[in-house]
Amino acid sequence: MSISKHETDQELFTRLRLGEAAALDELFRRYYADLCRVAMRFVNNEQEAEDIIQELFVSIWEKRASQRKDLSAIGSYLRRAARNRSLNYLRDRKRIPVDDGEVPTTIAALDKADDLLEQSELRGRIDAAIDALPERCRLVFVMSKIEEMSHKEIAGALDISPKTVENQMTRAYRFLREWLVILLLIILQNDW
């Protein structure tokens, strides 16, 4: 049976549960790039992120018959699964370092201030700043602000204390604040 690009995610997931590989292919096509970005936020390595997401889809296929029937938000379910697999990957490889690094003192020259008005350009710069955070700090920040997890949930997921989560968030805010000051100075310098 052929798959229509107009089928809802729920329809595809139902067909996937019934063993239709084409439904998995369509879900993969729809979500792969987005899920790789989610994983990339955690592992900060494109190849590792792609491997995690490919393994996620293999696991979904292998466990298709036991997948929940009542899923209403397939995208949210897949993003959470990608996040959890990324965290498991880091934990299994013990890649959450204790060393927090240092705040960079310089930033490469920026494009004209007019370019900063474009949302995608600004988002790219913010993403670069977040990516420049030390690994553990970045991980805690992403879990808190992007994945919207509570400090308690983060502490449990990473097996650290809530106080450590608070300290990492403070460090992330300090780093990003300094980064924004440098960005502002560069913008002002370019305007003069």
mmCIF file of C-alpha atoms in Angstrom:
data_model
loop_
_atom_site.group_PDB
_atom_site.id
_atom_site.type_symbol
_atom_site.label_atom_id
_atom_site.label_comp_id
_atom_site.label_asym_id
_atom_site.label_seq_id
_atom_site.Cartn_x
_atom_site.Cartn_y
_atom_site.Cartn_z
ATOM 1 C CA MET A 1 0.000 0.000 0.000
ATOM 2 C CA SER A 2 1.416 3.403 -0.943
ATOM 3 C CA ILE A 3 1.973 6.230 1.495
ATOM 4 C CA SER A 4 0.591 9.690 0.830
ATOM 5 C CA LYS A 5 2.572 12.703 1.938
ATOM 6 C CA HIS A 6 -0.735 14.089 3.188
ATOM 7 C CA GLU A 7 -1.273 11.335 5.754
ATOM 8 C CA THR A 8 -1.101 12.511 9.330
ATOM 9 C CA ASP A 9 1.655 11.380 11.640
ATOM 10 C CA GLN A 10 -0.916 9.424 13.628
ATOM 11 C CA GLU A 11 -2.050 7.561 10.503
ATOM 12 C CA LEU A 12 1.553 6.781 9.640
ATOM 13 C CA PHE A 13 2.271 5.580 13.166
ATOM 14 C CA THR A 14 -0.760 3.279 13.044
ATOM 15 C CA ARG A 15 0.448 1.841 9.737
ATOM 16 C CA LEU A 16 3.955 1.492 11.181
ATOM 17 C CA ARG A 17 2.560 -0.529 14.095
ATOM 18 C CA LEU A 18 0.934 -2.828 11.521
ATOM 19 C CA GLY A 19 4.337 -3.466 9.928
ATOM 20 C CA GLU A 20 4.317 -1.141 6.917
ATOM 21 C CA ALA A 21 7.942 -0.177 6.293
ATOM 22 C CA ALA A 22 6.845 2.641 3.970
ATOM 23 C CA ALA A 23 5.219 4.372 6.957
ATOM 24 C CA LEU A 24 8.538 4.278 8.825
ATOM 25 C CA ASP A 25 10.281 5.674 5.736
ATOM 26 C CA GLU A 26 7.848 8.600 5.599
ATOM 27 C CA LEU A 27 8.210 9.370 9.327
ATOM 28 C CA PHE A 28 11.985 9.190 8.870
ATOM 29 C CA ARG A 29 11.779 11.631 5.943
ATOM 30 C CA ARG A 30 9.618 14.044 7.949
ATOM 31 C CA TYR A 31 11.581 14.028 11.195
ATOM 32 C CA TYR A 32 15.180 12.947 10.589
ATOM 33 C CA ALA A 33 16.733 16.404 10.154
ATOM 34 C CA ASP A 34 14.872 17.884 13.136
ATOM 35 C CA LEU A 35 15.774 14.948 15.374
ATOM 36 C CA CYS A 36 19.428 15.158 14.329
ATOM 37 C CA ARG A 37 19.427 18.805 15.468
ATOM 38 C CA VAL A 38 17.987 17.722 18.834
ATOM 39 C CA ALA A 39 20.691 15.071 19.271
ATOM 40 C CA MET A 40 23.378 17.467 18.045
ATOM 41 C CA ARG A 41 22.505 19.859 20.883
ATOM 42 C CA PHE A 42 23.521 17.156 23.342
ATOM 43 C CA VAL A 43 26.411 15.299 21.723
ATOM 44 C CA ASN A 44 27.856 18.211 19.699
ATOM 45 C CA ASN A 45 29.047 15.816 16.983
ATOM 46 C CA GLU A 46 27.176 15.485 13.696
ATOM 47 C CA GLN A 47 28.100 11.853 13.003
ATOM 48 C CA GLU A 48 27.217 10.751 16.543
ATOM 49 C CA ALA A 49 23.903 12.637 16.335
ATOM 50 C CA GLU A 50 23.044 10.933 13.031
ATOM 51 C CA ASP A 51 23.945 7.522 14.481
ATOM 52 C CA ILE A 52 21.729 8.126 17.516
ATOM 53 C CA ILE A 53 18.732 9.054 15.357
ATOM 54 C CA GLN A 54 19.244 6.171 12.939
ATOM 55 C CA GLU A 55 19.389 3.795 15.914
ATOM 56 C CA LEU A 56 16.205 5.408 17.247
ATOM 57 C CA PHE A 57 14.333 4.624 14.024
ATOM 58 C CA VAL A 58 15.706 1.065 13.960
ATOM 59 C CA SER A 59 14.483 0.614 17.535
ATOM 60 C CA ILE A 60 11.049 2.013 16.662
ATOM 61 C CA TRP A 61 10.800 -0.484 13.798
ATOM 62 C CA GLU A 62 11.944 -3.401 15.941
ATOM 63 C CA LYS A 63 9.462 -2.513 18.705
ATOM 64 C CA ARG A 64 6.655 -1.381 16.398
ATOM 65 C CA ALA A 65 4.079 -3.874 17.667
ATOM 66 C CA SER A 66 4.506 -2.723 21.259
ATOM 67 C CA GLN A 67 4.412 1.027 20.535
ATOM 68 C CA ARG A 68 1.731 3.000 22.344
ATOM 69 C CA LYS A 69 -1.564 3.250 20.463
ATOM 70 C CA ASP A 70 -2.689 6.513 22.047
ATOM 71 C CA LEU A 71 0.100 8.804 20.835
ATOM 72 C CA SER A 72 -1.360 12.116 19.721
ATOM 73 C CA ALA A 73 1.821 14.169 19.273
ATOM 74 C CA ILE A 74 4.238 12.001 17.309
ATOM 75 C CA GLY A 75 6.730 14.855 16.813
ATOM 76 C CA SER A 76 6.959 15.519 20.552
ATOM 77 C CA TYR A 77 7.292 11.807 21.240
ATOM 78 C CA LEU A 78 10.149 11.486 18.722
ATOM 79 C CA ARG A 79 11.954 14.603 20.036
ATOM 80 C CA ARG A 80 11.752 13.299 23.612
ATOM 81 C CA ALA A 81 13.012 9.891 22.456
ATOM 82 C CA ALA A 82 15.909 11.601 20.641
ATOM 83 C CA ARG A 83 16.729 13.605 23.758
ATOM 84 C CA ASN A 84 16.627 10.521 25.974
ATOM 85 C CA ARG A 85 18.788 8.494 23.594
ATOM 86 C CA SER A 86 21.306 11.351 23.437
ATOM 87 C CA LEU A 87 21.468 11.508 27.225
ATOM 88 C CA ASN A 88 21.875 7.738 27.425
ATOM 89 C CA TYR A 89 24.634 7.936 24.832
ATOM 90 C CA LEU A 90 26.500 10.537 26.880
ATOM 91 C CA ARG A 91 25.997 8.653 30.111
ATOM 92 C CA ASP A 92 27.082 5.319 28.600
ATOM 93 C CA ARG A 93 30.251 6.881 27.263
ATOM 94 C CA LYS A 94 30.770 9.037 30.363
ATOM 95 C CA ARG A 95 31.239 12.064 28.132
ATOM 96 C CA ILE A 96 29.859 14.649 30.506
ATOM 97 C CA PRO A 97 33.125 16.254 31.641
ATOM 98 C CA VAL A 98 33.690 17.944 34.967
ATOM 99 C CA ASP A 99 36.018 20.559 33.448
ATOM 100 C CA ASP A 100 33.957 23.595 32.531
ATOM 101 C CA GLY A 101 36.473 25.423 30.332
ATOM 102 C CA GLU A 102 36.753 29.160 30.009
ATOM 103 C CA VAL A 103 34.755 31.927 28.394
ATOM 104 C CA PRO A 104 36.288 32.955 25.061
ATOM 105 C CA THR A 105 37.639 36.493 25.036
ATOM 106 C CA THR A 106 37.120 37.237 21.342
ATOM 107 C CA ILE A 107 34.496 36.586 18.693
ATOM 108 C CA ALA A 108 35.072 36.624 14.943
ATOM 109 C CA ALA A 109 34.006 39.796 13.149
ATOM 110 C CA LEU A 110 30.269 39.903 12.511
ATOM 111 C CA ASP A 111 28.347 40.901 9.412
ATOM 112 C CA LYS A 112 26.683 44.296 9.251
ATOM 113 C CA ALA A 113 24.199 45.178 11.990
ATOM 114 C CA ASP A 114 21.397 45.060 9.407
ATOM 115 C CA ASP A 115 22.007 41.327 8.944
ATOM 116 C CA LEU A 116 21.409 40.815 12.660
ATOM 117 C CA LEU A 117 17.823 41.946 12.218
ATOM 118 C CA GLU A 118 17.071 38.780 10.300
ATOM 119 C CA GLN A 119 15.779 36.220 12.742
ATOM 120 C CA SER A 120 17.559 33.247 11.204
ATOM 121 C CA GLU A 121 20.907 35.032 11.336
ATOM 122 C CA LEU A 122 20.429 36.014 14.957
ATOM 123 C CA ARG A 123 19.279 32.503 15.838
ATOM 124 C CA GLY A 124 22.419 31.123 14.229
ATOM 125 C CA ARG A 125 24.571 33.398 16.369
ATOM 126 C CA ILE A 126 22.719 32.427 19.524
ATOM 127 C CA ASP A 127 23.109 28.752 18.624
ATOM 128 C CA ALA A 128 26.839 29.311 18.102
ATOM 129 C CA ALA A 129 27.101 30.908 21.541
ATOM 130 C CA ILE A 130 25.227 28.015 23.120
ATOM 131 C CA ASP A 131 27.440 25.538 21.250
ATOM 132 C CA ALA A 132 30.508 27.358 22.621
ATOM 133 C CA LEU A 133 29.450 26.609 26.196
ATOM 134 C CA PRO A 134 31.495 23.933 27.970
ATOM 135 C CA GLU A 135 29.879 20.531 27.371
ATOM 136 C CA ARG A 136 28.229 19.920 30.748
ATOM 137 C CA CYS A 137 27.125 23.544 30.975
ATOM 138 C CA ARG A 138 25.668 23.389 27.438
ATOM 139 C CA LEU A 139 23.902 20.137 28.205
ATOM 140 C CA VAL A 140 22.255 21.521 31.356
ATOM 141 C CA PHE A 141 21.309 24.776 29.575
ATOM 142 C CA VAL A 142 19.753 22.943 26.606
ATOM 143 C CA MET A 143 17.808 20.618 28.886
ATOM 144 C CA SER A 144 16.497 23.571 30.899
ATOM 145 C CA LYS A 145 15.772 26.196 28.262
ATOM 146 C CA ILE A 146 15.178 24.221 25.075
ATOM 147 C CA GLU A 147 13.817 20.923 26.367
ATOM 148 C CA GLU A 148 12.023 22.798 29.205
ATOM 149 C CA MET A 149 13.028 20.334 31.900
ATOM 150 C CA SER A 150 12.974 21.335 35.564
ATOM 151 C CA HIS A 151 16.190 21.480 37.570
ATOM 152 C CA LYS A 152 15.026 18.397 39.458
ATOM 153 C CA GLU A 153 14.430 16.475 36.204
ATOM 154 C CA ILE A 154 17.848 17.507 34.892
ATOM 155 C CA ALA A 155 19.537 16.465 38.130
ATOM 156 C CA GLY A 156 17.856 13.057 37.921
ATOM 157 C CA ALA A 157 18.665 12.555 34.232
ATOM 158 C CA LEU A 158 22.337 13.452 34.668
ATOM 159 C CA ASP A 159 22.734 11.929 38.124
ATOM 160 C CA ILE A 160 23.933 15.220 39.628
ATOM 161 C CA SER A 161 22.600 17.366 42.455
ATOM 162 C CA PRO A 162 20.048 20.148 41.860
ATOM 163 C CA LYS A 163 22.667 22.576 43.236
ATOM 164 C CA THR A 164 25.064 21.501 40.474
ATOM 165 C CA VAL A 165 22.306 22.194 37.949
ATOM 166 C CA GLU A 166 21.859 25.694 39.431
ATOM 167 C CA ASN A 167 25.617 26.305 39.314
ATOM 168 C CA GLN A 168 25.792 25.202 35.677
ATOM 169 C CA MET A 169 22.859 27.460 34.756
ATOM 170 C CA THR A 170 24.546 30.398 36.512
ATOM 171 C CA ARG A 171 27.738 29.676 34.585
ATOM 172 C CA ALA A 172 25.790 29.464 31.299
ATOM 173 C CA TYR A 173 24.021 32.782 31.944
ATOM 174 C CA ARG A 174 27.329 34.459 32.822
ATOM 175 C CA PHE A 175 28.968 33.094 29.665
ATOM 176 C CA LEU A 176 26.063 34.145 27.422
ATOM 177 C CA ARG A 177 25.871 37.588 29.056
ATOM 178 C CA GLU A 178 29.591 38.156 28.344
ATOM 179 C CA TRP A 179 29.102 36.893 24.802
ATOM 180 C CA LEU A 180 26.220 39.340 24.263
ATOM 181 C CA VAL A 181 28.324 42.245 25.569
ATOM 182 C CA ILE A 182 31.073 41.381 23.080
ATOM 183 C CA LEU A 183 28.489 41.086 20.299
ATOM 184 C CA LEU A 184 27.008 44.470 21.204
ATOM 185 C CA LEU A 185 30.452 46.111 21.221
ATOM 186 C CA ILE A 186 31.204 44.718 17.773
ATOM 187 C CA ILE A 187 27.844 45.931 16.446
ATOM 188 C CA LEU A 188 28.397 49.399 17.900
ATOM 189 C CA GLN A 189 31.919 49.521 16.495
ATOM 190 C CA ASN A 190 30.617 48.622 13.028
ATOM 191 C CA ASP A 191 27.950 51.342 13.241
ATOM 192 C CA TRP A 192 30.489 54.088 13.967
#
